[in-house]
Coordinates of N, CA and C in Angstrom, one line a residue:
X1 N -9.0 24.7 4.1 CA -9.4 23.5 3.9 C -9.8 22.8 5.2
X2 N -10.8 22.1 5.3 CA -11.3 21.4 6.5 C -10.6 20.2 6.6
X3 N -10.3 19.7 7.8 CA -9.5 18.6 8.1 C -10.0 17.3 7.6
X4 N -11.3 17.2 7.3 CA -11.8 15.9 6.7 C -11.9 15.9 5.2
X5 N -11.5 17.1 4.6 CA -11.6 17.3 3.2 C -10.6 16.2 2.5
X6 N -11.1 15.5 1.6 CA -10.3 14.5 0.7 C -9.5 15.3 -0.2
X7 N -8.1 15.0 -0.1 CA -7.1 15.7 -0.9 C -7.2 15.0 -2.3
X8 N -7.0 15.9 -3.3 CA -6.9 15.6 -4.7 C -5.5 14.9 -4.8
X9 N -5.1 14.3 -6.0 CA -3.8 13.8 -6.2 C -2.9 14.9 -6.2
X10 N -3.2 16.1 -7.0 CA -2.3 17.1 -6.9 C -2.0 17.6 -5.6
X11 N -3.0 17.8 -4.7 CA -2.8 18.2 -3.3 C -1.9 17.3 -2.6
X12 N -2.2 16.1 -2.7 CA -1.3 15.0 -2.1 C 0.2 15.2 -2.6
X13 N 0.3 15.3 -3.9 CA 1.7 15.4 -4.3 C 2.4 16.7 -3.7
X14 N 1.6 17.8 -3.6 CA 2.1 19.1 -3.0 C 2.5 18.8 -1.4
X15 N 1.7 18.0 -0.7 CA 2.0 17.7 0.5 C 3.3 16.8 0.7
X16 N 3.3 15.7 -0.1 CA 4.5 14.8 -0.1 C 5.7 15.7 -0.4
X17 N 5.6 16.8 -1.1 CA 7.0 17.5 -1.4 C 7.6 18.1 -0.1
X18 N 6.8 18.2 0.9 CA 7.2 18.5 2.3 C 7.5 17.3 3.3
X19 N 7.2 16.2 2.8 CA 7.1 14.9 3.6 C 8.0 14.0 2.9
X20 N 9.3 14.1 3.0 CA 10.3 13.1 2.3 C 10.2 11.7 2.7
X21 N 9.6 11.5 4.1 CA 9.6 10.2 4.7 C 8.5 9.4 4.0
X22 N 7.4 10.0 3.4 CA 6.2 9.3 3.1 C 6.0 9.1 1.6
X23 N 5.2 8.1 1.3 CA 4.8 7.8 0.0 C 3.4 7.7 -0.1
X24 N 2.7 7.9 -1.3 CA 1.2 7.6 -1.4 C 1.1 6.2 -1.9
X25 N 0.2 5.4 -1.1 CA 0.0 4.0 -1.4 C -1.4 3.6 -1.2
X26 N -2.1 3.3 -2.4 CA -3.4 2.5 -2.3 C -4.3 3.4 -1.2
X27 N -4.5 4.6 -1.5 CA -5.5 5.4 -0.7 C -5.0 5.9 0.6
X28 N -3.6 5.7 0.8 CA -3.2 6.2 2.1 C -1.8 6.7 2.0
X29 N -1.1 7.3 3.1 CA 0.3 7.8 3.2 C 0.8 6.6 4.0
X30 N 2.2 6.4 3.5 CA 2.8 5.3 4.2 C 4.3 5.7 4.4
X31 N 4.9 5.1 5.5 CA 6.3 5.3 5.8 C 6.9 4.2 6.6
X32 N 8.1 3.7 6.1 CA 8.9 2.7 7.0 C 9.9 3.5 7.8
X33 N 9.8 3.4 9.0 CA 10.9 4.2 9.7 C 11.7 3.3 10.8
X34 N 12.9 3.1 10.3 CA 13.8 2.5 10.9 C 14.6 3.1 11.9
X35 N 14.6 2.6 13.3 CA 15.1 3.3 14.5 C 16.4 2.7 14.8
X36 N 17.2 3.4 15.7 CA 18.6 2.8 16.1 C 18.6 1.5 16.8
X37 N 17.5 1.3 17.6 CA 17.3 0.1 18.4 C 15.9 -0.2 18.5
X38 N 15.5 -1.5 18.9 CA 14.1 -1.8 19.2 C 13.5 -0.9 20.3
X39 N 14.3 -0.6 21.3 CA 13.7 0.3 22.4 C 13.4 1.7 21.8
X40 N 14.3 2.1 20.8 CA 13.9 3.5 20.2 C 12.5 3.4 19.4
X41 N 12.4 2.2 18.7 CA 11.2 2.0 18.1 C 9.9 1.9 19.0
X42 N 10.1 1.4 20.2 CA 9.0 1.5 20.9 C 8.8 2.8 21.4
X43 N 9.9 3.6 21.8 CA 9.6 5.0 22.1 C 8.8 5.8 21.1
X44 N 9.2 5.6 19.9 CA 8.5 6.1 18.7 C 7.1 5.6 18.5
X45 N 6.9 4.4 18.8 CA 5.5 3.7 18.8 C 4.7 4.6 19.8
X46 N 5.1 4.8 21.0 CA 4.4 5.5 22.0 C 4.2 7.0 21.7
X47 N 5.2 7.6 21.1 CA 5.0 8.9 20.6 C 4.0 9.1 19.6
X48 N 3.9 8.1 18.6 CA 2.8 8.2 17.7 C 1.5 7.9 18.4
X49 N 1.4 7.1 19.2 CA 0.1 6.8 20.0 C -0.3 8.1 20.6
X50 N 0.5 8.8 21.2 CA 0.1 10.1 21.8 C -0.3 11.2 20.9
X51 N 0.4 11.3 19.8 CA 0.0 12.1 18.7 C -1.2 11.8 18.2
X52 N -1.5 10.4 18.0 CA -2.9 10.0 17.5 C -4.0 10.3 18.2
X53 N -3.7 10.2 19.8 CA -4.8 10.5 20.5 C -5.1 12.1 20.6
X54 N -4.2 12.7 20.5 CA -4.2 14.3 20.6 C -5.1 14.6 19.4
X55 N -4.8 14.0 18.2 CA -5.4 14.5 16.9 C -6.8 13.8 16.8
X56 N -7.0 12.8 17.6 CA -8.2 11.9 17.4 C -8.2 11.3 16.0
X57 N -7.1 10.9 15.6 CA -6.9 10.3 14.2 C -5.8 9.2 14.4
X58 N -6.2 8.0 14.0 CA -5.2 7.0 14.4 C -4.7 6.1 13.3
X59 N -3.5 6.1 13.1 CA -3.0 5.3 11.9 C -2.7 3.9 12.3
X60 N -2.5 3.0 11.2 CA -2.0 1.6 11.5 C -0.6 1.5 11.6
X61 N -0.3 1.1 12.8 CA 1.4 0.9 13.0 C 1.7 -0.6 13.0
X62 N 2.7 -1.0 12.4 CA 3.2 -2.4 12.4 C 4.7 -2.3 12.9
X63 N 4.8 -3.0 14.2 CA 6.2 -2.8 14.7 C 6.9 -4.0 14.5
X64 N 8.1 -4.0 13.9 CA 9.0 -5.1 13.5 C 10.2 -4.9 14.1
X65 N 10.6 -5.2 15.1 CA 12.0 -5.0 15.9 C 12.4 -3.6 16.0
X66 N 13.2 -3.1 15.0 CA 13.6 -1.7 15.0 C 13.0 -0.9 14.0
X67 N 11.8 -1.3 13.3 CA 11.3 -0.6 12.3 C 9.8 -0.5 12.5
X68 N 9.1 0.6 12.3 CA 7.8 0.9 12.3 C 7.2 1.1 11.0
X69 N 6.3 0.4 10.5 CA 5.6 0.6 9.3 C 4.2 1.3 9.6
X70 N 4.1 2.6 9.1 CA 3.0 3.4 9.5 C 2.1 3.7 8.2
X71 N 0.8 3.5 8.4 CA -0.1 3.9 7.3 C -1.1 4.8 7.8
X72 N -1.3 5.9 7.0 CA -2.3 6.9 7.4 C -3.5 7.0 6.3
X73 N -4.7 6.8 6.8 CA -5.8 7.0 5.7 C -7.0 7.4 6.7
X74 N -8.1 8.1 6.0 CA -9.2 8.6 6.7 C -10.4 7.5 6.4
X75 N -10.6 6.7 7.3 CA -11.7 5.5 6.9 C -13.0 6.2 6.8
X76 N -13.2 7.4 7.7 CA -14.6 8.0 7.7 C -14.7 8.8 6.4
X77 N -13.6 8.9 5.6 CA -13.8 9.7 4.3 C -13.6 8.8 3.1
X78 N -14.1 7.4 3.3 CA -13.9 6.4 2.4 C -12.5 5.9 2.2
X79 N -11.8 5.9 3.2 CA -10.3 5.4 3.1 C -9.5 6.2 2.0
X80 N -9.6 7.4 2.2 CA -8.9 8.3 1.3 C -8.0 9.2 2.1
X81 N -7.1 10.0 1.5 CA -6.1 10.9 2.2 C -6.8 12.1 2.4
X82 N -6.8 12.6 3.6 CA -7.2 14.1 4.1 C -6.2 14.8 4.7
X83 N -6.6 16.1 4.8 CA -5.6 17.0 5.5 C -5.3 16.4 6.9
X84 N -6.2 15.7 7.6 CA -5.7 15.1 8.8 C -4.5 14.2 8.6
X85 N -4.5 13.4 7.6 CA -3.4 12.5 7.4 C -2.1 13.2 7.1
X86 N -2.1 14.3 6.3 CA -0.9 15.0 6.0 C -0.4 15.7 7.4
X87 N -1.3 16.2 8.0 CA -0.9 16.8 9.5 C -0.2 15.8 10.3
X88 N -0.9 14.7 10.4 CA -0.4 13.6 11.4 C 1.1 13.1 10.8
X89 N 1.1 13.0 9.5 CA 2.4 12.5 8.9 C 3.6 13.5 9.3
X90 N 3.2 14.8 9.2 CA 4.3 15.8 9.6 C 4.8 15.6 11.0
X91 N 3.7 15.5 12.0 CA 4.1 15.2 13.4 C 4.8 14.1 13.7
X92 N 4.6 12.9 12.9 CA 5.1 11.6 13.1 C 6.7 11.9 12.6
X93 N 6.8 12.3 11.5 CA 8.1 12.7 11.1 C 9.0 13.4 12.1
X94 N 8.5 14.4 12.8 CA 9.1 15.1 13.6 C 9.6 14.2 14.9
X95 N 8.6 13.4 15.2 CA 8.9 12.5 16.4 C 10.0 11.5 16.0
X96 N 9.8 11.0 14.8 CA 10.9 10.1 14.2 C 12.2 10.7 14.3
X97 N 12.4 11.8 13.8 CA 13.6 12.5 13.9 C 14.3 12.5 15.4
X98 N 13.3 12.8 16.3 CA 13.8 13.0 17.7 C 14.4 11.8 18.3
X99 N 14.0 10.5 17.7 CA 14.6 9.2 18.2 C 15.6 8.7 17.3
X100 N 16.0 9.4 16.3 CA 17.0 9.0 15.2 C 16.5 8.0 14.2
X101 N 15.3 8.0 14.0 CA 14.6 7.1 13.1 C 14.9 7.6 11.6
X102 N 15.1 6.7 10.7 CA 15.4 7.0 9.3 C 14.5 6.4 8.3
X103 N 13.9 7.0 7.4 CA 12.8 6.4 6.5 C 13.5 5.5 5.5
X104 N 13.0 4.4 5.2 CA 13.4 3.4 4.2 C 12.2 3.1 3.3
X105 N 12.1 3.9 2.3 CA 10.8 3.6 1.4 C 11.0 2.5 0.5
X106 N 12.2 1.9 0.5 CA 12.4 0.6 -0.3 C 11.9 -0.5 0.5
X107 N 11.3 -0.3 1.8 CA 10.8 -1.5 2.4 C 9.3 -1.4 2.3
X108 N 8.8 -0.4 1.6 CA 7.3 -0.2 1.4 C 6.8 -1.0 0.3
X109 N 6.5 -2.3 0.5 CA 5.9 -3.2 -0.4 C 4.6 -3.7 0.2
X110 N 3.6 -3.9 -0.7 CA 2.3 -4.6 -0.3 C 1.8 -5.3 -1.5
X111 N 1.0 -6.3 -1.1 CA 0.5 -7.2 -2.2 C -1.0 -7.3 -2.3
X112 N -1.5 -7.3 -3.5 CA -2.9 -7.6 -3.8 C -2.8 -9.0 -4.5
X113 N -3.9 -9.8 -4.3 CA -3.9 -10.9 -5.1 C -5.1 -10.7 -6.1
X114 N -4.8 -11.0 -7.4 CA -5.8 -10.8 -8.5 C -6.3 -12.2 -8.9
X115 N -7.6 -12.4 -9.2 CA -8.2 -13.7 -9.7 C -8.9 -13.2 -11.0
X116 N -8.5 -13.8 -12.1 CA -9.2 -13.7 -13.4 C -10.6 -14.4 -13.1
X117 N -11.7 -13.7 -13.7 CA -13.0 -14.3 -13.6 C -13.9 -13.7 -14.6
X118 N -14.6 -14.6 -15.4 CA -15.7 -14.1 -16.4 C -16.9 -13.5 -15.6
X119 N -17.1 -14.0 -14.3 CA -18.3 -13.6 -13.6 C -17.8 -13.6 -12.1
X120 N -17.2 -12.5 -11.6 CA -16.7 -12.6 -10.3 C -17.7 -12.7 -9.2
X121 N -18.8 -12.0 -9.5 CA -19.9 -12.0 -8.6 C -20.5 -13.5 -8.2
X122 N -20.2 -14.5 -9.1 CA -20.5 -15.9 -8.8 C -19.6 -16.5 -7.9
X123 N -18.2 -16.1 -7.9 CA -17.3 -16.7 -7.0 C -16.9 -15.8 -5.7
X124 N -17.2 -14.6 -5.6 CA -16.8 -13.8 -4.6 C -17.3 -14.2 -3.3
X125 N -18.6 -14.6 -3.1 CA -19.0 -15.1 -1.9 C -18.3 -16.4 -1.2
X126 N -17.8 -17.2 -2.1 CA -16.9 -18.3 -1.6 C -15.7 -17.9 -1.0
X127 N -15.0 -16.9 -1.6 CA -13.8 -16.4 -1.1 C -13.9 -15.5 0.1
X128 N -15.1 -14.9 0.1 CA -15.5 -14.0 1.3 C -15.5 -14.9 2.5
X129 N -16.3 -16.0 2.4 CA -16.6 -16.8 3.5 C -15.3 -17.6 3.9
X130 N -14.4 -18.0 3.0 CA -13.2 -18.7 3.4 C -12.2 -17.8 4.1
X131 N -12.0 -16.5 3.6 CA -11.2 -15.6 4.2 C -11.7 -14.7 5.4
X132 N -13.0 -14.7 5.6 CA -13.6 -13.7 6.4 C -13.5 -12.5 6.0
X133 N -13.4 -12.2 4.7 CA -13.3 -10.8 4.0 C -14.8 -10.0 3.9
X134 N -14.7 -8.8 3.7 CA -15.9 -8.1 3.4 C -15.8 -7.4 2.0
X135 N -16.9 -7.1 1.5 CA -16.7 -6.3 0.2 C -16.0 -5.0 0.4
X136 N -15.2 -4.5 -0.5 CA -14.5 -3.2 -0.6 C -14.9 -2.3 -1.6
X137 N -14.2 -2.2 -2.7 CA -14.6 -1.7 -3.9 C -15.4 -2.5 -4.6
X138 N -15.9 -2.0 -5.8 CA -17.0 -2.9 -6.5 C -16.4 -4.2 -6.9
X139 N -15.0 -4.3 -7.1 CA -14.5 -5.5 -7.7 C -13.5 -6.2 -6.8
X140 N -13.6 -5.9 -5.5 CA -12.6 -6.5 -4.5 C -13.2 -7.0 -3.1
X141 N -12.3 -7.8 -2.4 CA -12.7 -8.3 -1.1 C -11.6 -7.8 -0.2
X142 N -11.8 -7.3 1.1 CA -10.7 -6.9 2.0 C -10.9 -7.4 3.3
X143 N -9.8 -7.6 4.0 CA -9.7 -8.1 5.3 C -10.1 -7.0 6.3
X144 N -11.1 -7.1 7.1 CA -11.7 -6.1 7.9 C -10.5 -5.4 8.8
X145 N -9.7 -6.4 9.3 CA -8.5 -6.0 10.2 C -7.4 -5.2 9.4
X146 N -7.3 -5.5 8.1 CA -6.4 -4.8 7.4 C -5.0 -5.6 7.4
X147 N -5.1 -6.9 7.9 CA -3.6 -7.7 8.0 C -3.4 -8.4 6.8
X148 N -4.4 -9.0 5.9 CA -4.1 -9.8 4.9 C -4.4 -9.1 3.5
X149 N -3.7 -9.6 2.5 CA -3.9 -8.9 1.2 C -5.3 -8.8 0.6
X150 N -5.5 -7.7 0.0 CA -6.8 -7.6 -0.7 C -6.9 -8.6 -1.8
X151 N -8.1 -9.2 -2.0 CA -8.3 -10.2 -3.2 C -9.2 -9.2 -4.1
X152 N -8.8 -9.0 -5.4 CA -9.6 -8.4 -6.3 C -9.8 -9.2 -7.6
X153 N -10.9 -9.1 -8.2 CA -11.4 -9.9 -9.3 C -11.2 -9.2 -10.6
X154 N -10.4 -9.7 -11.4 CA -10.1 -9.0 -12.9 C -11.2 -9.5 -13.9
X155 N -12.0 -8.7 -14.2 CA -13.1 -9.2 -14.9 C -12.6 -9.4 -16.5
X156 N -12.7 -10.7 -16.9 CA -12.2 -11.0 -18.3 C -13.0 -12.3 -18.8
X157 N -13.3 -12.0 -20.0 CA -14.1 -13.3 -20.7 C -13.0 -14.3 -21.2
X158 N -11.9 -14.1 -21.1 CA -10.7 -15.0 -21.3 C -9.8 -15.2 -20.3
X159 N -10.1 -15.8 -19.1 CA -9.2 -15.9 -18.1 C -7.9 -16.7 -18.5
X160 N -6.9 -16.3 -17.9 CA -5.5 -17.0 -18.1 C -5.7 -18.4 -17.6
X161 N -4.8 -19.3 -18.0 CA -4.8 -20.5 -17.5 C -4.4 -20.5 -16.1
X162 N -3.5 -19.7 -15.7 CA -3.1 -19.4 -14.4 C -3.9 -18.2 -13.9
X163 N -4.9 -18.4 -13.3 CA -5.9 -17.3 -12.9 C -5.4 -16.4 -12.1
X164 N -4.6 -16.7 -11.1 CA -4.1 -15.9 -10.0 C -2.8 -15.2 -10.5
X165 N -2.7 -14.0 -10.0 CA -1.4 -13.3 -10.1 C -1.3 -12.4 -9.0
X166 N -0.1 -11.9 -8.5 CA 0.2 -10.9 -7.6 C 0.3 -9.4 -8.3
X167 N -0.3 -8.5 -7.7 CA 0.0 -7.1 -7.8 C 0.9 -6.6 -6.6
X168 N 2.0 -6.3 -7.0 CA 3.1 -6.0 -5.9 C 3.2 -4.4 -5.9
X169 N 2.7 -3.8 -4.9 CA 2.9 -2.3 -4.9 C 4.2 -1.8 -4.2
X170 N 4.9 -1.0 -5.1 CA 6.1 -0.4 -4.5 C 6.1 1.2 -4.8
X171 N 6.8 1.8 -3.9 CA 6.7 3.5 -4.4 C 7.4 3.6 -5.7
X172 N 7.0 4.6 -6.5 CA 7.5 4.9 -7.7 C 9.0 5.2 -7.6
X173 N 9.4 5.7 -6.5 CA 10.8 6.1 -6.4 C 11.7 4.9 -6.3
X174 N 11.1 3.7 -6.1 CA 11.9 2.4 -5.9 C 11.6 1.5 -7.1
X175 N 10.7 1.9 -8.0 CA 10.3 0.8 -9.1 C 11.4 0.2 -9.8
X176 N 12.2 1.3 -10.3 CA 13.2 0.8 -11.3 C 14.2 -0.1 -10.8
X177 N 14.5 0.0 -9.5 CA 15.4 -0.9 -8.9 C 14.8 -2.3 -8.9
X178 N 13.5 -2.2 -8.4 CA 12.9 -3.6 -8.3 C 12.7 -4.3 -9.8
X179 N 12.5 -3.5 -10.7 CA 12.3 -4.1 -12.1 C 13.8 -4.5 -12.5
X180 N 14.8 -3.8 -12.3 CA 16.2 -4.2 -12.7 C 16.5 -5.6 -12.0
X181 N 16.0 -5.9 -10.7 CA 16.3 -7.0 -10.1 C 15.5 -8.1 -10.8
X182 N 14.3 -7.8 -11.1 CA 13.4 -8.9 -11.7 C 14.0 -9.2 -13.1
X183 N 14.6 -8.4 -13.8 CA 15.1 -8.6 -15.1 C 16.3 -9.5 -15.0
X184 N 17.1 -9.2 -14.0 CA 18.4 -9.8 -13.6 C 18.0 -11.3 -13.2
X185 N 16.9 -11.5 -12.6 CA 16.5 -12.8 -12.1 C 16.0 -13.7 -13.3
X186 N 15.6 -13.1 -14.4 CA 15.1 -14.0 -15.4 C 13.8 -13.6 -15.9
X187 N 13.2 -12.5 -15.2 CA 11.8 -12.2 -15.7 C 11.7 -11.4 -17.1
X188 N 10.7 -11.7 -17.8 CA 10.5 -10.8 -19.0 C 9.5 -9.7 -18.7
X189 N 9.8 -8.4 -19.0 CA 9.0 -7.3 -18.5 C 8.2 -6.7 -19.7
X190 N 7.0 -6.5 -19.5 CA 6.1 -5.8 -20.4 C 5.8 -4.3 -19.8
X191 N 6.5 -3.4 -20.4 CA 6.4 -2.0 -19.8 C 5.3 -1.2 -20.5
X192 N 4.4 -1.7 -21.2 CA 3.4 -1.0 -22.0 C 2.6 -0.1 -21.2
X193 N 2.3 -0.4 -19.8 CA 1.4 0.3 -19.0 C 2.3 1.0 -17.9
X194 N 3.5 1.2 -18.1 CA 4.4 1.9 -17.1 C 3.9 3.4 -17.1
X195 N 4.0 4.2 -16.1 CA 4.4 3.8 -14.8 C 3.3 3.2 -13.9
X196 N 2.1 3.1 -14.2 CA 1.1 2.6 -13.4 C 1.4 1.2 -13.0
X197 N 1.8 0.3 -13.9 CA 2.3 -1.1 -13.6 C 3.0 -1.7 -14.8
X198 N 4.0 -2.6 -14.4 CA 4.7 -3.4 -15.4 C 4.4 -4.8 -15.0
X199 N 4.1 -5.5 -16.2 CA 3.8 -7.0 -16.1 C 5.1 -7.7 -16.1
X200 N 5.6 -8.7 -15.2 CA 6.5 -9.4 -15.2 C 6.2 -10.9 -15.4
X201 N 6.8 -11.6 -16.2 CA 6.6 -13.1 -16.3 C 7.9 -13.8 -16.1
X202 N 7.7 -14.9 -15.3 CA 9.0 -15.6 -14.9 C 9.0 -16.7 -16.0
X203 N 10.2 -17.4 -15.9 CA 10.6 -18.3 -16.9 C 9.7 -19.5 -17.2
X204 N 8.7 -19.7 -16.4 CA 7.7 -20.8 -16.5 C 6.4 -20.2 -16.8
X205 N 6.2 -18.9 -17.2 CA 5.1 -18.3 -17.7 C 4.2 -17.7 -16.7
X206 N 4.6 -17.7 -15.2 CA 3.7 -17.0 -14.3 C 3.9 -15.6 -14.2
X207 N 2.9 -14.8 -14.1 CA 2.8 -13.5 -14.1 C 2.7 -12.7 -12.7
X208 N 3.2 -11.6 -12.7 CA 3.0 -10.7 -11.6 C 3.1 -9.2 -12.2
X209 N 2.5 -8.3 -11.4 CA 2.7 -6.8 -11.7 C 3.4 -6.0 -10.7
X210 N 4.3 -5.2 -11.0 CA 4.8 -4.3 -10.2 C 4.1 -3.0 -10.4
X211 N 3.4 -2.5 -9.4 CA 2.6 -1.4 -9.5 C 3.1 -0.3 -8.6
X212 N 2.8 1.0 -9.0 CA 3.2 2.2 -8.4 C 2.1 3.1 -8.2
X213 N 2.3 4.1 -7.4 CA 1.2 5.1 -7.3 C 1.0 6.0 -8.4
X214 N 1.9 6.0 -9.4 CA 1.8 6.9 -10.6 C 0.6 6.5 -11.5
X215 N -0.1 7.5 -12.1 CA -1.2 7.2 -13.1 C -2.4 6.8 -12.3
X216 N -2.5 7.1 -11.1 CA -3.6 6.6 -10.3 C -4.1 7.9 -9.5
X217 N -5.6 7.9 -9.3 CA -6.1 9.1 -8.6 C -6.0 8.9 -7.1
X218 N -6.6 9.7 -6.5 CA -6.4 9.7 -5.0 C -7.4 8.9 -4.3

């Protein structure tokens, strides 16, 4: 397999079986690596930078005190997972163990904002101009720097009165714990589309979706 070959979902799952630190998230591989100290996190950050330079393949790394949030995707392959991503993930995990870092997949959460619209092409330019976003997939807008949440348009002839909702992406391994917390907090859960997503409604009727990587292609 060539390094730039896009992996199928079955191939990604096979790679993840040997990558316990990592999860498949929104077209990439992601890990949250908690280090013993902030200094150790900086050492790991430097090690990741060196590995990235050596591989000529550069992940997104967000340093938060003693924790690094790392995302690997191949932008030149359409922001999909390739063999390069799996290889670099293995190398990063090795470097993480050397500094005593521990993976915390429960910290891996990301948010997409969904907007109901009967004609999203009519409103998308307004949101793109306001946010400085660019077109991503056919029905969404994305921050070119990858810092802000994706805005996607849910095509519907009958928009909800509350047109916005959050899609909160969590690893499938952590989803049941999150759903239990939501139920305990008073949310009503619609599990009809589980495991891909569960619709949660708060006591005032506001909706959100807890989404996982299950039931989605690569």
